[in-house]
CSV table of C-alpha atoms (C1' of nucleotides) in Angstrom, one decimal:
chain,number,residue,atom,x,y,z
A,1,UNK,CA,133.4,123.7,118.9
A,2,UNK,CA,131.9,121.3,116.4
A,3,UNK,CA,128.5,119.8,116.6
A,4,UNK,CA,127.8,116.4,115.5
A,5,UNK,CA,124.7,115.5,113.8
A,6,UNK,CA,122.7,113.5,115.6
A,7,UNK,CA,121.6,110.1,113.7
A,8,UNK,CA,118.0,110.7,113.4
A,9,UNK,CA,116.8,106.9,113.2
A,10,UNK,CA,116.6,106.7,116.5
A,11,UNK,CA,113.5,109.4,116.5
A,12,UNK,CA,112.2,108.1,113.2
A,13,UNK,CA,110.6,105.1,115.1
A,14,UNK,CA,109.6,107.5,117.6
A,15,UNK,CA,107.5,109.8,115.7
A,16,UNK,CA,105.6,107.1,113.6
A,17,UNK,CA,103.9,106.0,116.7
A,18,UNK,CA,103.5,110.0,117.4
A,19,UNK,CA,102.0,110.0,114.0
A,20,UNK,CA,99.7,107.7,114.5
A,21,UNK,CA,98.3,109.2,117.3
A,22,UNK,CA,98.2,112.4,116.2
A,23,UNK,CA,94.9,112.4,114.4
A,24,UNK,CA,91.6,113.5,116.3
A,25,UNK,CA,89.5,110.6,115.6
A,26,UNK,CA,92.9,108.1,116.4
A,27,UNK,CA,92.6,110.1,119.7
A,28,UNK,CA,89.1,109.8,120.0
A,29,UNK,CA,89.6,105.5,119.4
A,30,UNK,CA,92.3,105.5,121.5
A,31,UNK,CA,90.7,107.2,124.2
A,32,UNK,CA,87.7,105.0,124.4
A,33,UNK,CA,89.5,101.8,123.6
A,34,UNK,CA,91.5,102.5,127.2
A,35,UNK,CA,87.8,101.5,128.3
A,36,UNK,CA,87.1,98.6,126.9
A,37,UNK,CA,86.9,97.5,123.5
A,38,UNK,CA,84.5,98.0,120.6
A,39,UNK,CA,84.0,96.8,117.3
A,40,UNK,CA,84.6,98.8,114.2
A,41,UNK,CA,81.0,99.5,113.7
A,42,UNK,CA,80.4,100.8,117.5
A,43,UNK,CA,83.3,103.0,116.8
A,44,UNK,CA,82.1,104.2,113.1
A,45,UNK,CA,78.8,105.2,114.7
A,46,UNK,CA,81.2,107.1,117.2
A,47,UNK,CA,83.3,108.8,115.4
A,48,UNK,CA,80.7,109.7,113.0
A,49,UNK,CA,82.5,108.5,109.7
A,50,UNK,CA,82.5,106.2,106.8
A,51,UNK,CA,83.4,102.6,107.9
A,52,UNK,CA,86.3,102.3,105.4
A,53,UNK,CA,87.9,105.5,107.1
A,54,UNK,CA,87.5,104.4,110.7
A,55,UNK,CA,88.7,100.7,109.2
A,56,UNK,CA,91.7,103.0,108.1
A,57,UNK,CA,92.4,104.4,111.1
A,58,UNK,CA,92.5,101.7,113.0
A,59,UNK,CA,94.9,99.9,110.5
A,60,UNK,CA,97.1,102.7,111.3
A,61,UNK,CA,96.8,102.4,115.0
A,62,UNK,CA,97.5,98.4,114.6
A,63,UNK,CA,100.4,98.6,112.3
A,64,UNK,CA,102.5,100.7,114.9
A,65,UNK,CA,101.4,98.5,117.7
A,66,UNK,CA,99.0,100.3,119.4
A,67,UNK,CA,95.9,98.5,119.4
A,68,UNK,CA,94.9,94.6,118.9
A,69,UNK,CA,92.2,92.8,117.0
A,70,UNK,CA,90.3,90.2,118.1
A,71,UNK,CA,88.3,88.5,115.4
A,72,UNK,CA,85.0,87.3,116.6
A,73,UNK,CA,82.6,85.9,113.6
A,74,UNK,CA,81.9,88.6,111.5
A,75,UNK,CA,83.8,91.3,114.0
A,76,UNK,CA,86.3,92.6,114.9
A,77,UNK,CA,87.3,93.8,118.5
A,78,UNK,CA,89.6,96.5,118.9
A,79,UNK,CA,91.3,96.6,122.1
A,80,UNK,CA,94.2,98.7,123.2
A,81,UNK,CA,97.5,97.1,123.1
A,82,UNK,CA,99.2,99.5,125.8
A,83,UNK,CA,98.1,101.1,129.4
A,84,UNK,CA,100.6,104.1,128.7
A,85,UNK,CA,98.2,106.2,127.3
A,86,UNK,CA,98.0,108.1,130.8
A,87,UNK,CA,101.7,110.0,130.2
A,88,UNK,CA,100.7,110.8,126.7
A,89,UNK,CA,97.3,112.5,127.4
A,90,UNK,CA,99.0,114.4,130.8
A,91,UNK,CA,101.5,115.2,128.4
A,92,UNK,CA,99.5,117.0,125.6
A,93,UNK,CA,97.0,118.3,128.4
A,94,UNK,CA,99.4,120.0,130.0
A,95,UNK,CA,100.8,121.6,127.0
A,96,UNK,CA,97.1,122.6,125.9
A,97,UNK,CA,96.3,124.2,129.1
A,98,UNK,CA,99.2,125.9,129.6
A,99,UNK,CA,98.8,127.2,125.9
A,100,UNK,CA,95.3,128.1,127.1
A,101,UNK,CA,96.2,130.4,130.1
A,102,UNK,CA,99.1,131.9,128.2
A,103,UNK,CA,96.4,133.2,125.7
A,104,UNK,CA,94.1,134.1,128.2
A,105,UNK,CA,96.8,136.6,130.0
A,106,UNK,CA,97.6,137.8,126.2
A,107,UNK,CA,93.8,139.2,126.4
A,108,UNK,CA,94.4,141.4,129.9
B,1,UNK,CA,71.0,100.6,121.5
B,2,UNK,CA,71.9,104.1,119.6
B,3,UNK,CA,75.2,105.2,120.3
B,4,UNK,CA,75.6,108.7,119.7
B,5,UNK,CA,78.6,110.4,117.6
B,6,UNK,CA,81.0,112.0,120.1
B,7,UNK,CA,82.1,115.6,119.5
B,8,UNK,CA,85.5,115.6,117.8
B,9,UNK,CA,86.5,119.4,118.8
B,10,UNK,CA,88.1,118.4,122.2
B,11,UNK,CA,90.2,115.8,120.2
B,12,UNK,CA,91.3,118.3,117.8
B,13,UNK,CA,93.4,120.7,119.7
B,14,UNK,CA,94.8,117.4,121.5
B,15,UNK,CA,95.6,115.7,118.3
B,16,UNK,CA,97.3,119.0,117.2
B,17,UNK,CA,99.6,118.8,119.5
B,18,UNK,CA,100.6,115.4,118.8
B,19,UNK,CA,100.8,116.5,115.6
B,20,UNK,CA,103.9,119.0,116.3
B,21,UNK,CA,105.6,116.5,118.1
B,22,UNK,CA,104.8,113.5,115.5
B,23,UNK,CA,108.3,114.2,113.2
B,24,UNK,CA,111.6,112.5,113.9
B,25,UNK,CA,113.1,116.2,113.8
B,26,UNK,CA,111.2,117.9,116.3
B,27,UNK,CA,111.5,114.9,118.6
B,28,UNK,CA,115.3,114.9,118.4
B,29,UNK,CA,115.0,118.6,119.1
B,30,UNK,CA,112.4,118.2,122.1
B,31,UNK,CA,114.3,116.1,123.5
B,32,UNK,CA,117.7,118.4,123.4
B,33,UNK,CA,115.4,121.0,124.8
B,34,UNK,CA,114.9,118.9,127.6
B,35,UNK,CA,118.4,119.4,129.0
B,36,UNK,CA,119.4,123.1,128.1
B,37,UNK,CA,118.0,125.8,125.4
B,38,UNK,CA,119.7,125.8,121.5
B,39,UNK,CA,120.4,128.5,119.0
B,40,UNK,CA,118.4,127.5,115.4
B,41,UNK,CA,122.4,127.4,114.5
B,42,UNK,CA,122.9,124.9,117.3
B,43,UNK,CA,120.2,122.6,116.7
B,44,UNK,CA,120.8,123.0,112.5
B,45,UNK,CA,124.1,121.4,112.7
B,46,UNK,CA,122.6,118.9,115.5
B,47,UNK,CA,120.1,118.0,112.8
B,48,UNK,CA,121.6,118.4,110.2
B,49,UNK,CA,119.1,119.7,107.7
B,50,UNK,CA,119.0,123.5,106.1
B,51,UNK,CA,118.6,126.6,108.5
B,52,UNK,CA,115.1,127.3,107.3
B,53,UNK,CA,113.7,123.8,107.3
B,54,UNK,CA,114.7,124.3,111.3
B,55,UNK,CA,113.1,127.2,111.6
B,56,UNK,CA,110.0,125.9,110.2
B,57,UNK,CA,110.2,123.2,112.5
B,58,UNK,CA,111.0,125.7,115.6
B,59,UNK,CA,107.8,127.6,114.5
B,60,UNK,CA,105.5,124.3,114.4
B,61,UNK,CA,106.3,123.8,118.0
B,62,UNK,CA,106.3,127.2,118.8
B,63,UNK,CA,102.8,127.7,117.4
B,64,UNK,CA,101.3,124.6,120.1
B,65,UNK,CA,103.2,126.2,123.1
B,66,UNK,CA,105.7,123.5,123.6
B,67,UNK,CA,109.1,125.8,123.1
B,68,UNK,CA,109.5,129.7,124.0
B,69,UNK,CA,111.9,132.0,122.0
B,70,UNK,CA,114.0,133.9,123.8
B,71,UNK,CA,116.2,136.0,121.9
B,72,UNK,CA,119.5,137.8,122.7
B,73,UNK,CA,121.0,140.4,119.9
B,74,UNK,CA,120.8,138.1,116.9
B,75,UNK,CA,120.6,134.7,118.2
B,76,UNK,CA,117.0,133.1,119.0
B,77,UNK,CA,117.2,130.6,122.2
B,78,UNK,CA,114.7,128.1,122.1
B,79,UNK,CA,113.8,126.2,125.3
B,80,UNK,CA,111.0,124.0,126.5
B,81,UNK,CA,107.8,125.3,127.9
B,82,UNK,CA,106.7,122.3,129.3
B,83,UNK,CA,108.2,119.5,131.4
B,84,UNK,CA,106.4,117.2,130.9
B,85,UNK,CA,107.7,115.2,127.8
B,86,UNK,CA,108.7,112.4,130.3
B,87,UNK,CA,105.4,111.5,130.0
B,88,UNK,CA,105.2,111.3,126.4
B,89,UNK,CA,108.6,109.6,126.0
B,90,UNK,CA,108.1,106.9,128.5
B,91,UNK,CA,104.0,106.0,126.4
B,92,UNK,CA,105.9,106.0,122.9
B,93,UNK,CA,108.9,103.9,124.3
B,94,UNK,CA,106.5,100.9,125.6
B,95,UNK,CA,104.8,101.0,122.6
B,96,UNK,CA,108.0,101.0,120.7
B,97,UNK,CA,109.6,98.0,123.5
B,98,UNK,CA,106.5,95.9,122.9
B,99,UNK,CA,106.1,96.0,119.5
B,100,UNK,CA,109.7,95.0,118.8
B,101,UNK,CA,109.5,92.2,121.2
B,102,UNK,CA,106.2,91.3,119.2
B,103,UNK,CA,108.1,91.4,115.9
B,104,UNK,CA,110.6,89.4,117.8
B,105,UNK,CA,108.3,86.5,118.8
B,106,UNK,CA,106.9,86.1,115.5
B,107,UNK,CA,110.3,85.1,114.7
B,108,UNK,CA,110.5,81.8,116.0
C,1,DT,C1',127.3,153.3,106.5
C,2,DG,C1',128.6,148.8,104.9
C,3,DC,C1',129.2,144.0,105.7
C,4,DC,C1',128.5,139.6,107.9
C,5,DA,C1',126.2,136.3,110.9
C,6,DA,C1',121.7,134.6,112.7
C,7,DT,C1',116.7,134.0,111.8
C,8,DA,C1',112.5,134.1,109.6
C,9,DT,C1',109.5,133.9,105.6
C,10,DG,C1',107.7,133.1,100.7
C,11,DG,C1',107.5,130.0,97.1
C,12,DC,C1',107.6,125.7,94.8
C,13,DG,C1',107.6,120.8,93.6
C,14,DA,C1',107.4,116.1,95.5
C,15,DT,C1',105.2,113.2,98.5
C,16,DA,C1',101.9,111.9,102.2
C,17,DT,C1',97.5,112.0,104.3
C,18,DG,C1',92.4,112.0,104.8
C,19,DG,C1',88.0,110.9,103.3
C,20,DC,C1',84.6,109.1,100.5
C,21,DC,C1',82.7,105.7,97.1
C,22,DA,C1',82.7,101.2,95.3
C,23,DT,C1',84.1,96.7,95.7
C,24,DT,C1',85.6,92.4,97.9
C,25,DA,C1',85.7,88.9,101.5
C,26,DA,C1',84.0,86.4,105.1
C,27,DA,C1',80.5,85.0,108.7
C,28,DG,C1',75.7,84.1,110.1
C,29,DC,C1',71.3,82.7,109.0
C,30,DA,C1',66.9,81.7,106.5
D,1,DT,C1',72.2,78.4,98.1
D,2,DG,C1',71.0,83.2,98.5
D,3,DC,C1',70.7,87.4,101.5
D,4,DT,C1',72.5,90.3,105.1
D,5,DT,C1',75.9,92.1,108.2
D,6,DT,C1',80.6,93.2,109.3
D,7,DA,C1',85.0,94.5,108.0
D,8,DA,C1',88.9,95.4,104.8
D,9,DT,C1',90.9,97.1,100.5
D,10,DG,C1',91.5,99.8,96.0
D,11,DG,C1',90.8,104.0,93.7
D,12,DC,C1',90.5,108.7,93.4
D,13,DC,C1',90.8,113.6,94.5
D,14,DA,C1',91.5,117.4,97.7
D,15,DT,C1',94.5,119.0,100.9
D,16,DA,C1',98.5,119.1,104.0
D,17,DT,C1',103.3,118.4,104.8
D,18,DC,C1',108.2,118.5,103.9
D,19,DG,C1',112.5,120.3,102.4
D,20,DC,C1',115.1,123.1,99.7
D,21,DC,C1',116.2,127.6,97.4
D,22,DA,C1',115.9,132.4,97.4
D,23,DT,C1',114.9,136.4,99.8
D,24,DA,C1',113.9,139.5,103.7
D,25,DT,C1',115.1,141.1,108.3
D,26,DT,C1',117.5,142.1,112.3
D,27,DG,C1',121.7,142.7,115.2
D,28,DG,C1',126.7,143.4,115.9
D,29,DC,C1',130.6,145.5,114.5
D,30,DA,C1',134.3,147.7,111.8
DNA sequence: TGCCAATATGGCGATATGGCCATTAAAGCA
DNA sequence: TGCTTTAATGGCCATATCGCCATATTGGCA
């Protein structure tokens, strides 16, 4: 029986908006932009990082769609772009807490 | 107003997670795990990249709980350990829709 | 035992990522 | 016009990731 590769560019799309979450301060943005919104210096005083790295990471987060700016004067309002953040966290929660109890019984 | 640095730990493990799902070859393979387990053989020819570069890639998502190994004489069945990539899919896909329609609109 | 098929692992080079510093750009205000 | 605040960008280095090759390792079978 012969396999046929799959066509991979389907997935490639697919995984750079993975990618860009997959960071814990993205996380961290993402999760308090589903809130409301902040500026980038409310969120460098959250995340506890130089500005130019949280500017960064929200560069990353905007160029795959994720989050919004809205310029305001001298700042900038990040905003999230999506309300599907819900399926993702489940998602990975699940998978951590499943990952949890499996290492728990490992310990009996 | 001082607003004080969140603790990143909780974001880490999450982000982690993401991380192991954030490449276009372990989302192809995710996603074939959905329907039925795979052989490394199975899912080498699917993706078409070497044996070992699978392997590594089985052993990333093995390492965050999302696939078991279950392995009969010399052949190693991977399968999903969680259901709940629907979830996941369904958060990257609007992301993915509404960007492209965004791209779209700046068209015009 | 000897051989082959199926997996897993070590190593290595190329490339990507992350974080900071320094700098630039733009807005608000005295 | 200067000074300050806010944000974005370039540069640089350390580290991580990716993919292949080569090499174990394990199971099935003659």
């Amino acid at each position: 029986m012969a396999i046929k590769a799959i066509d991979l560019r389907r997935y490639e799309a697919r995984a750079k908006i993975a990618k860009a979450m997959a960071h814990p301060s993205r996380l961290l943005m993402l999760d308090l932009l589903q809130k409301k919104s902040h500026t980038v210096t409310e969120l460098t005083a959250i995340v506890g990082a130089d500005q130019s790295t949280v500017s960064k990471h929200l560069s990353i987060l905007r160029d795959v769609g994720l989050v919004d700016v809205r310029r305001e004067g001298a700042m900038s309002y990040y905003q999230l772009k999506c309300a599907c953040l819900d399926g993702f966290f489940s998602c990975i929660e699940t998978v951590l807490m499943a990952d949890l109890a499996c290492r728990r019984d490992a310990l009996k």
